[in-house]
Coordinates of C-alpha atoms and ligand atoms in Angstrom, one line a residue:
X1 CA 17.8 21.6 -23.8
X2 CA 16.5 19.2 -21.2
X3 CA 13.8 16.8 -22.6
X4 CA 10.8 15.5 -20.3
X5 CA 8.2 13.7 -21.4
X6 CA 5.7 13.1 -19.2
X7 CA 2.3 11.6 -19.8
X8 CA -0.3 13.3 -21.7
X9 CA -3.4 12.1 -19.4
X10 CA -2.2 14.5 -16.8
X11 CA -3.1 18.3 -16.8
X12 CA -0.5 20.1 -18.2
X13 CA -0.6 23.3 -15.8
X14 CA 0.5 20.7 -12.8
X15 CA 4.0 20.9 -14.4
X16 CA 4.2 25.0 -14.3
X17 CA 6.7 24.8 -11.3
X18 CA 8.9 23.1 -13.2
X19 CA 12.3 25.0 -14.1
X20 CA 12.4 27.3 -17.2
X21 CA 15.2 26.0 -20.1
X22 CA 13.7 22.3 -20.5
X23 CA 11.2 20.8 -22.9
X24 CA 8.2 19.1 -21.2
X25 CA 7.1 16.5 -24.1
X26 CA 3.6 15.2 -23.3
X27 CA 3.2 11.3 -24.2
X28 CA -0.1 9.5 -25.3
X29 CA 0.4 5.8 -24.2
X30 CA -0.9 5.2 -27.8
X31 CA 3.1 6.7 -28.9
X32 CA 2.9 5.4 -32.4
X33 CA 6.3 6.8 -32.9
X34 CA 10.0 7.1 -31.6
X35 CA 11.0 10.0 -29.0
X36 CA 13.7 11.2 -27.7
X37 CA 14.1 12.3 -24.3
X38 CA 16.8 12.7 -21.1
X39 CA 14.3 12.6 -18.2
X40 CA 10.8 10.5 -18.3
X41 CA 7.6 10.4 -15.6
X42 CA 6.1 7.3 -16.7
X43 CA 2.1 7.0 -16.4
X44 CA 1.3 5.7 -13.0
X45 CA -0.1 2.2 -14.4
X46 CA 2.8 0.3 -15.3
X47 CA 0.8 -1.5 -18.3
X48 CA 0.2 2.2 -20.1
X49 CA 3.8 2.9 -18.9
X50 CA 5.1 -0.5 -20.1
X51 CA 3.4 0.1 -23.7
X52 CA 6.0 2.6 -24.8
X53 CA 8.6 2.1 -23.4
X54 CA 9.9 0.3 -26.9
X55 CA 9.2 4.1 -28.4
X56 CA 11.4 6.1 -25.9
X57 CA 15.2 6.3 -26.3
X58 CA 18.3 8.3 -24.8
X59 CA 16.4 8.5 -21.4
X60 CA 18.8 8.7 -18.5
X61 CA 16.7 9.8 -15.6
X62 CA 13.2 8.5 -14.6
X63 CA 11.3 10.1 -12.3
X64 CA 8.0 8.2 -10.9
X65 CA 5.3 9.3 -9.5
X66 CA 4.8 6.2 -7.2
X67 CA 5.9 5.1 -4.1
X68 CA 6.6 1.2 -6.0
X69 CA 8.4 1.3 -8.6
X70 CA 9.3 -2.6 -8.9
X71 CA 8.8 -2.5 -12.5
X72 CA 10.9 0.6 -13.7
X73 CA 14.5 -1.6 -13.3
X74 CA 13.8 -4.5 -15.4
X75 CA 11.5 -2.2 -18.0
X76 CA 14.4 0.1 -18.8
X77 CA 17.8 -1.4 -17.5
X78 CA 21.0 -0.9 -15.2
X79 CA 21.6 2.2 -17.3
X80 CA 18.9 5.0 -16.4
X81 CA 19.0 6.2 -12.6
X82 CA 15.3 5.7 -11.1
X83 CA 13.8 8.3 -8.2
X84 CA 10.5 7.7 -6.9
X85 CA 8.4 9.6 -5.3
X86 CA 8.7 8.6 -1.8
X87 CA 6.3 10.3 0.8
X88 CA 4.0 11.4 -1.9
X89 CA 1.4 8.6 -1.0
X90 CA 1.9 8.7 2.7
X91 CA -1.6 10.5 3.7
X92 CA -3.6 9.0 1.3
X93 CA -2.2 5.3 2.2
X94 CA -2.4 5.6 5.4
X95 CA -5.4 7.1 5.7
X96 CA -6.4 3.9 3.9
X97 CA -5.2 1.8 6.6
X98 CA -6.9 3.5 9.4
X99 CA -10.3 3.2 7.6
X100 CA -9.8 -0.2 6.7
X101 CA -8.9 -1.1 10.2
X102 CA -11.5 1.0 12.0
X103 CA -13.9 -0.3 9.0
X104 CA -13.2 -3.7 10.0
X105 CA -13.6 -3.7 13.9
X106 CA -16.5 -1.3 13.5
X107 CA -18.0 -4.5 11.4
X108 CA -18.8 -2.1 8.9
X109 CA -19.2 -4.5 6.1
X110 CA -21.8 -6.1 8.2
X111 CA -23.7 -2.6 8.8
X112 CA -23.8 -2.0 4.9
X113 CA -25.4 -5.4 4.0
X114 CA -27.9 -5.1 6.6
X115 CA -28.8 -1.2 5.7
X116 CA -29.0 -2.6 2.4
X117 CA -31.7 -5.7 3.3
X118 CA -33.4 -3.0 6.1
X119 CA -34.1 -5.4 8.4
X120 CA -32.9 -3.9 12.0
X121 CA -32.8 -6.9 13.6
X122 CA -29.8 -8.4 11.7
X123 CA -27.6 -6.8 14.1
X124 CA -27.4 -9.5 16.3
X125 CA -25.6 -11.5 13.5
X126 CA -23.1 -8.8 14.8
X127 CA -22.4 -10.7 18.2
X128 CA -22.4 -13.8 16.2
X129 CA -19.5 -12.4 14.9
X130 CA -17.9 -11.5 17.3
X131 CA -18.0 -14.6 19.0
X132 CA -17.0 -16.7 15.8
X133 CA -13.8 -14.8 14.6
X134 CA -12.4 -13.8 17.8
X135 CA -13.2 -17.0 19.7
X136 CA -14.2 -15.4 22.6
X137 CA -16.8 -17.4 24.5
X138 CA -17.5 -15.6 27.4
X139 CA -20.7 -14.9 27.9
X140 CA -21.6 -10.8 26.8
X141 CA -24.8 -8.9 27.8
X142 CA -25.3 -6.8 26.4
X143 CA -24.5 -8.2 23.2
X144 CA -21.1 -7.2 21.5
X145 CA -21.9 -5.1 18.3
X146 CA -18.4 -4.1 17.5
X147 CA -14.8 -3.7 18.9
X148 CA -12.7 -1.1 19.9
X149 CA -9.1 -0.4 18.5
X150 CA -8.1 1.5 21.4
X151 CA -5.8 -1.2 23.4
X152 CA -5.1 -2.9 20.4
X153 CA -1.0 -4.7 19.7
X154 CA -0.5 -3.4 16.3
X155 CA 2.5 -5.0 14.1
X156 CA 4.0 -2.2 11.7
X157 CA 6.1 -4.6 8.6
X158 CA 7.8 -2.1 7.4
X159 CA 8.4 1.2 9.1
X160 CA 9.6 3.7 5.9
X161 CA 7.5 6.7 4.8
X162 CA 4.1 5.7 5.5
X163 CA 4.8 3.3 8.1
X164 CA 5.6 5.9 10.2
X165 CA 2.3 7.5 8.9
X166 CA 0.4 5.2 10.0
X167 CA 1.9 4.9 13.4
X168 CA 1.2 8.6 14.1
X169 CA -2.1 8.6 12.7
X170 CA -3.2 5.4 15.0
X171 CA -1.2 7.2 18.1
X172 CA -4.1 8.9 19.3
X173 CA -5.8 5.5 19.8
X174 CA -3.4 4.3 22.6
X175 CA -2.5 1.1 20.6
X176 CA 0.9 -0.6 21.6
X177 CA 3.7 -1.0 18.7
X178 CA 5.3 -3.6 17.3
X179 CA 7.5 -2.6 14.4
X180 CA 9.7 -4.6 11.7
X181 CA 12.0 -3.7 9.0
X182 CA 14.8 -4.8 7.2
X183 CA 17.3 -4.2 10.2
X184 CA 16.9 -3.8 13.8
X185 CA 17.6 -0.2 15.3
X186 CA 16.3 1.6 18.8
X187 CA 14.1 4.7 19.9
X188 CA 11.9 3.8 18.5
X189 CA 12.2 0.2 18.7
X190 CA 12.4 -1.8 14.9
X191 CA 12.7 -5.5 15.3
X192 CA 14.6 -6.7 12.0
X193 CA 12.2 -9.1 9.9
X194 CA 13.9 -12.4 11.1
X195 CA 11.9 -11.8 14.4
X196 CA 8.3 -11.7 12.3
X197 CA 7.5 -15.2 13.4
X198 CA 8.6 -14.1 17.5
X199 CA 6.0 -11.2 16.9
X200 CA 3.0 -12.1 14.9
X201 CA 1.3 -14.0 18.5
X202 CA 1.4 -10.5 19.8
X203 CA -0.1 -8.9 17.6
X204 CA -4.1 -8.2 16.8
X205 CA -3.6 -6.1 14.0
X206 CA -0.6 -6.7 11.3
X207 CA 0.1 -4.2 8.7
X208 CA 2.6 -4.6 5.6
X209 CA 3.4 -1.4 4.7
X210 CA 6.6 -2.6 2.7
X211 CA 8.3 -2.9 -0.8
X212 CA 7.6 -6.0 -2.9
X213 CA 11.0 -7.7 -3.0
X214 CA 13.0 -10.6 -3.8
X215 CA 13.1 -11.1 0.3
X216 CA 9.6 -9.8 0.4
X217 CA 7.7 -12.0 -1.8
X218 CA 5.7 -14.5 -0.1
X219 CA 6.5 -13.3 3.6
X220 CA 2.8 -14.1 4.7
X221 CA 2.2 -17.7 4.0
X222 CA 0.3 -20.7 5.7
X223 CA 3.2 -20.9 8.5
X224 CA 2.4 -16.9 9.7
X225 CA -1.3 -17.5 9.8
X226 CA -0.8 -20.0 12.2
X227 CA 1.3 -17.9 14.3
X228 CA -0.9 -15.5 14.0
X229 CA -3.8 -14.9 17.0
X230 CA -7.7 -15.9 15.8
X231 CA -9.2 -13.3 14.7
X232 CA -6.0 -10.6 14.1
X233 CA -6.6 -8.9 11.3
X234 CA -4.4 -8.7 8.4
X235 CA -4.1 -5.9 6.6
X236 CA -2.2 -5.3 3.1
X237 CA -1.5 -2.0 1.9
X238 CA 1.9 -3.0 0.2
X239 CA 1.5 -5.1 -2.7
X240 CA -0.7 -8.3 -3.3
X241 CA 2.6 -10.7 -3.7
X242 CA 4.0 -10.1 -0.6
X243 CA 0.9 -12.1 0.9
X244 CA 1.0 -15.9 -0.7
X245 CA -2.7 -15.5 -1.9
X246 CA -3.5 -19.6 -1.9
X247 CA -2.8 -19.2 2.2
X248 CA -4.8 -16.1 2.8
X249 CA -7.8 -18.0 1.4
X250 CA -7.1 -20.8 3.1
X251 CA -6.8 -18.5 6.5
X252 CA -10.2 -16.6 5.4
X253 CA -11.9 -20.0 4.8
X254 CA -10.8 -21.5 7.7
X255 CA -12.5 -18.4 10.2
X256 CA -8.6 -18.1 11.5
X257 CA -8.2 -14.4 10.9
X258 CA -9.6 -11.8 9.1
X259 CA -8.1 -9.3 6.7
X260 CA -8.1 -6.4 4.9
X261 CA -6.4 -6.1 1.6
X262 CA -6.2 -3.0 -1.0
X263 CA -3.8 -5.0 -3.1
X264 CA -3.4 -8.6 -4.4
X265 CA -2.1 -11.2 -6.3
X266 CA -3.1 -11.7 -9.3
X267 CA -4.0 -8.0 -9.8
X268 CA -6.4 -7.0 -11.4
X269 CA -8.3 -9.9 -9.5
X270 CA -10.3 -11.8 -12.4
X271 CA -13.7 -11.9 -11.8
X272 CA -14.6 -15.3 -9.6
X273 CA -11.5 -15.3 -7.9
X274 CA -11.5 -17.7 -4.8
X275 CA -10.7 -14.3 -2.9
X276 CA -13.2 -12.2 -3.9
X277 CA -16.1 -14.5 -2.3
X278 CA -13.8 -15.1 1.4
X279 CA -15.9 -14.5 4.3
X280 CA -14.4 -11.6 6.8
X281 CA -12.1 -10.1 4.0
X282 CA -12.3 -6.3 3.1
X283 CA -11.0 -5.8 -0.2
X284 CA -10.7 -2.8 -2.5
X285 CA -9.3 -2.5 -5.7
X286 CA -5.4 -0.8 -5.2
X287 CA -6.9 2.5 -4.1
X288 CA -4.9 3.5 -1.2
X289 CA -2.2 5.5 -2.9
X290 CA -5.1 8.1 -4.3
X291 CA -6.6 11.1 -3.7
X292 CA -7.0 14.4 -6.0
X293 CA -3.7 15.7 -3.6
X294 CA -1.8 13.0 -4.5
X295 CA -1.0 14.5 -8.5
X296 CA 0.0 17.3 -7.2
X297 CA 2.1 16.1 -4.7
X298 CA 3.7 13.6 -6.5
X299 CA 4.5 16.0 -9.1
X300 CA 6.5 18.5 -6.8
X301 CA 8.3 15.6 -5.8
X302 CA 9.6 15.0 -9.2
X303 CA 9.6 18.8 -10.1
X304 CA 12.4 18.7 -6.7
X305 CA 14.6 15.8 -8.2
X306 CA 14.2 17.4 -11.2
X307 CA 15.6 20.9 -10.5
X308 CA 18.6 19.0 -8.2
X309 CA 19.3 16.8 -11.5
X310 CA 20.1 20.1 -13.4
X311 CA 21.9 21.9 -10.8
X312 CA 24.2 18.5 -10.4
X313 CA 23.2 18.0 -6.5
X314 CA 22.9 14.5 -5.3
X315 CA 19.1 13.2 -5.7
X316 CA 16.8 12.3 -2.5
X317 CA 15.1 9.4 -4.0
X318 CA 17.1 7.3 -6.1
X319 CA 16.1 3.7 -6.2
X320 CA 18.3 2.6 -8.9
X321 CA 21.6 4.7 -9.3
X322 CA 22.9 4.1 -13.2
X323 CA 25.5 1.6 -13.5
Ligands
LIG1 N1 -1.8 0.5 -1.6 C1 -1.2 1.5 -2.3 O1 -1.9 2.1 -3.1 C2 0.2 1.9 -2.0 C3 0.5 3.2 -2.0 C4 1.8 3.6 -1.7 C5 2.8 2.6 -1.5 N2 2.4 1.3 -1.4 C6 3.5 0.3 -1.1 O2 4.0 0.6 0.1 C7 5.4 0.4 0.1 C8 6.1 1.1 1.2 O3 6.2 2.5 0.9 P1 7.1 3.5 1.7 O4 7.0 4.8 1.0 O5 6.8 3.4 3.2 O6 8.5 2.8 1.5 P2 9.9 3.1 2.3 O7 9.9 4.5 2.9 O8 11.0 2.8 1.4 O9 9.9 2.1 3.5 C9 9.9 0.7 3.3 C10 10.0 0.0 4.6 O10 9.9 -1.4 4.4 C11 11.0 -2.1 5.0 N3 11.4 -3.3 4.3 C12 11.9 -3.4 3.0 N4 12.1 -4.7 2.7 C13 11.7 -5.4 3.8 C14 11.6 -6.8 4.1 N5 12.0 -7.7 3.2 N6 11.1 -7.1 5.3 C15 10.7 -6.2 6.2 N7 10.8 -4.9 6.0 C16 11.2 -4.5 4.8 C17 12.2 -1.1 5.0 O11 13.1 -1.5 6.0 P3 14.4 -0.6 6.4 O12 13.8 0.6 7.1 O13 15.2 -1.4 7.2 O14 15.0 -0.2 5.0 C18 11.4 0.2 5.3 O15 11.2 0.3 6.7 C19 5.8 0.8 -1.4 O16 7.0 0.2 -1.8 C20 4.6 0.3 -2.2 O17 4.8 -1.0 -2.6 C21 1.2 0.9 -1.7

């Protein structure tokens, strides 16, 4: 009989669907013993999942529940084939990157802080900063109290899954696309990565909706935030590495952009991190992938690779095949 352990934090009755004839094994990241299994779905926090992986043996497939799943290959070797679950995060993330956007050029961290001093009459700090971050100088009456996205160049890096989420979410807001992968293809058109530097003057809004690779690692550094326009906004919903953190602070500091980030690097970010305190920086703490859907969804995803495991069909979202 098939063994799957899966962890014990989540409800048990989410994993009804899956197919009769296996043995679902629930595992307390406090394992204080050795288990056996064939198939594992690892907590979603890599340091609960990291802290038994010592404990688990004879597992062959492992089925995450994440869209990243950087740390699975080194964590359990060339010998285990890894699926994860791609397009379970998709609504939730981009979702995410729509808020923070809107969020952002609605100058809604602005609105919050003055609700919360009630004085009215702080919204003209509003035009101040509009004038300061987007270095337009022209003179406004009445005065500028937010932007609009509508209009709006917006550069997709990296156009998988929820890329092209986010793209048909923001479509209703008449926004022109720039889009970047790995490799260049048409209809739609993807510009492969070595044209980032070409693109990011075109662009006033940048998403990085892409896996954190060897190549990826460090793609936004001090060189692409001078390329990039005054006042574009950055916006990271991939993972916190992929952004070189020392040149987004330096960026922030400088008034050259602004950004919003729901990942970063060092993450968690210690308390009195340089970051937290940057002016014109929207930051939450690696949120975007969650919702009270997303379990569930996840989980159907697996419960799919799962039941195509058993019957010997190929699986959909292999990341690592076993060597
Ligand atoms: N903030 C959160 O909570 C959250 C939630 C979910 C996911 N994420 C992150 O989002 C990432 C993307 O998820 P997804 O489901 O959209 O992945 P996906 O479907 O695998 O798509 C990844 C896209 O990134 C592109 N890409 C890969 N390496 C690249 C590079 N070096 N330069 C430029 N483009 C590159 C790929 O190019 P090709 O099309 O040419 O292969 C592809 O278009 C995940 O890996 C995860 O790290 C974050």
């Amino acid at each position: 009989m098939l063994r799957v352990g899966y962890p014990a934090t989540i409800a048990a009755e989410l994993f009804a669907g899956f197919p009769e004839g296996i043995e679902l094994i629930p595992l307390s990241d406090r394992l204080d013993h050795e288990v056996d299994i064939d198939v594992w779905i690892p907590d979603p926090y890599p340091t609960r999942a990291l802290r038994i992986v010592p404990r688990l043996h004879g597992v062959r497939l492992v089925l995450s529940l994440m869209a990243g799943t950087e740390w699975i290959p080194a964590a359990m070797g060339p010998h285990v084939t890894i699926c994860n679950a791609h397009g379970a995060h998709n609504i939730s993330t981009a979702e995410w990157t729509l808020s923070a956007i809107l969020a952002t050029l609605k100058y809604f961290p602005l609105y919050l802080d003055i609700q919360s001093s009630g004085e009215w009459k702080r919204r003209l700090e509003a035009s101040a900063h509009y004038v300061r971050i987007t270095g337009d100088m022209r003179p406004q009456y009445p005065p500028v109290m937010q932007e609009e996205l509508t209009g709006k160049t917006v550069l997709l890096v990296g156009y998988g899954s929820i890329g092209k989420e986010i793209e048909r979410m923001l479509f209703p807001f008449n926004v022109e696309f720039l889009r970047v992968a790995r490799s260049a293809r048409t209809e739609p058109e993807v510009h492969a990565v070595s044209e980032l530097e070409s693109l990011l003057p075109r662009a006033d809004v940048i998403v990085l909706i892409l896996p954190l690779t060897d190549e990826s690692r460090g793609l936004i550094g001090r060189r692409q935030f001078e390329l990039m326009r005054q006042g574009a906004l950055l916006v990271n919903a991939a993972r916190g590495p992929v952004v070189q953190t020392d040149a987004l602070v330096a960026a922030l500091n400088a008034g050259k952009i602004r950004a919003a980030v729901d990942v970063t690097d060092p993450e968690p970010l210690p308390p009195g991190h340089p970051l937290w305190s940057c002016p014109n920086l929207l930051l939450t703490p690696h949120v975007g992938g969650s919702s009270p859907q997303f379990a569930p969804r996840s989980i159907k995803t697996a419960e799919g690779e799962l039941r195509r495991y058993i019957a010997g069909e190929p699986l959909k979202n292999v990341v690592q095949a076993a060597i």
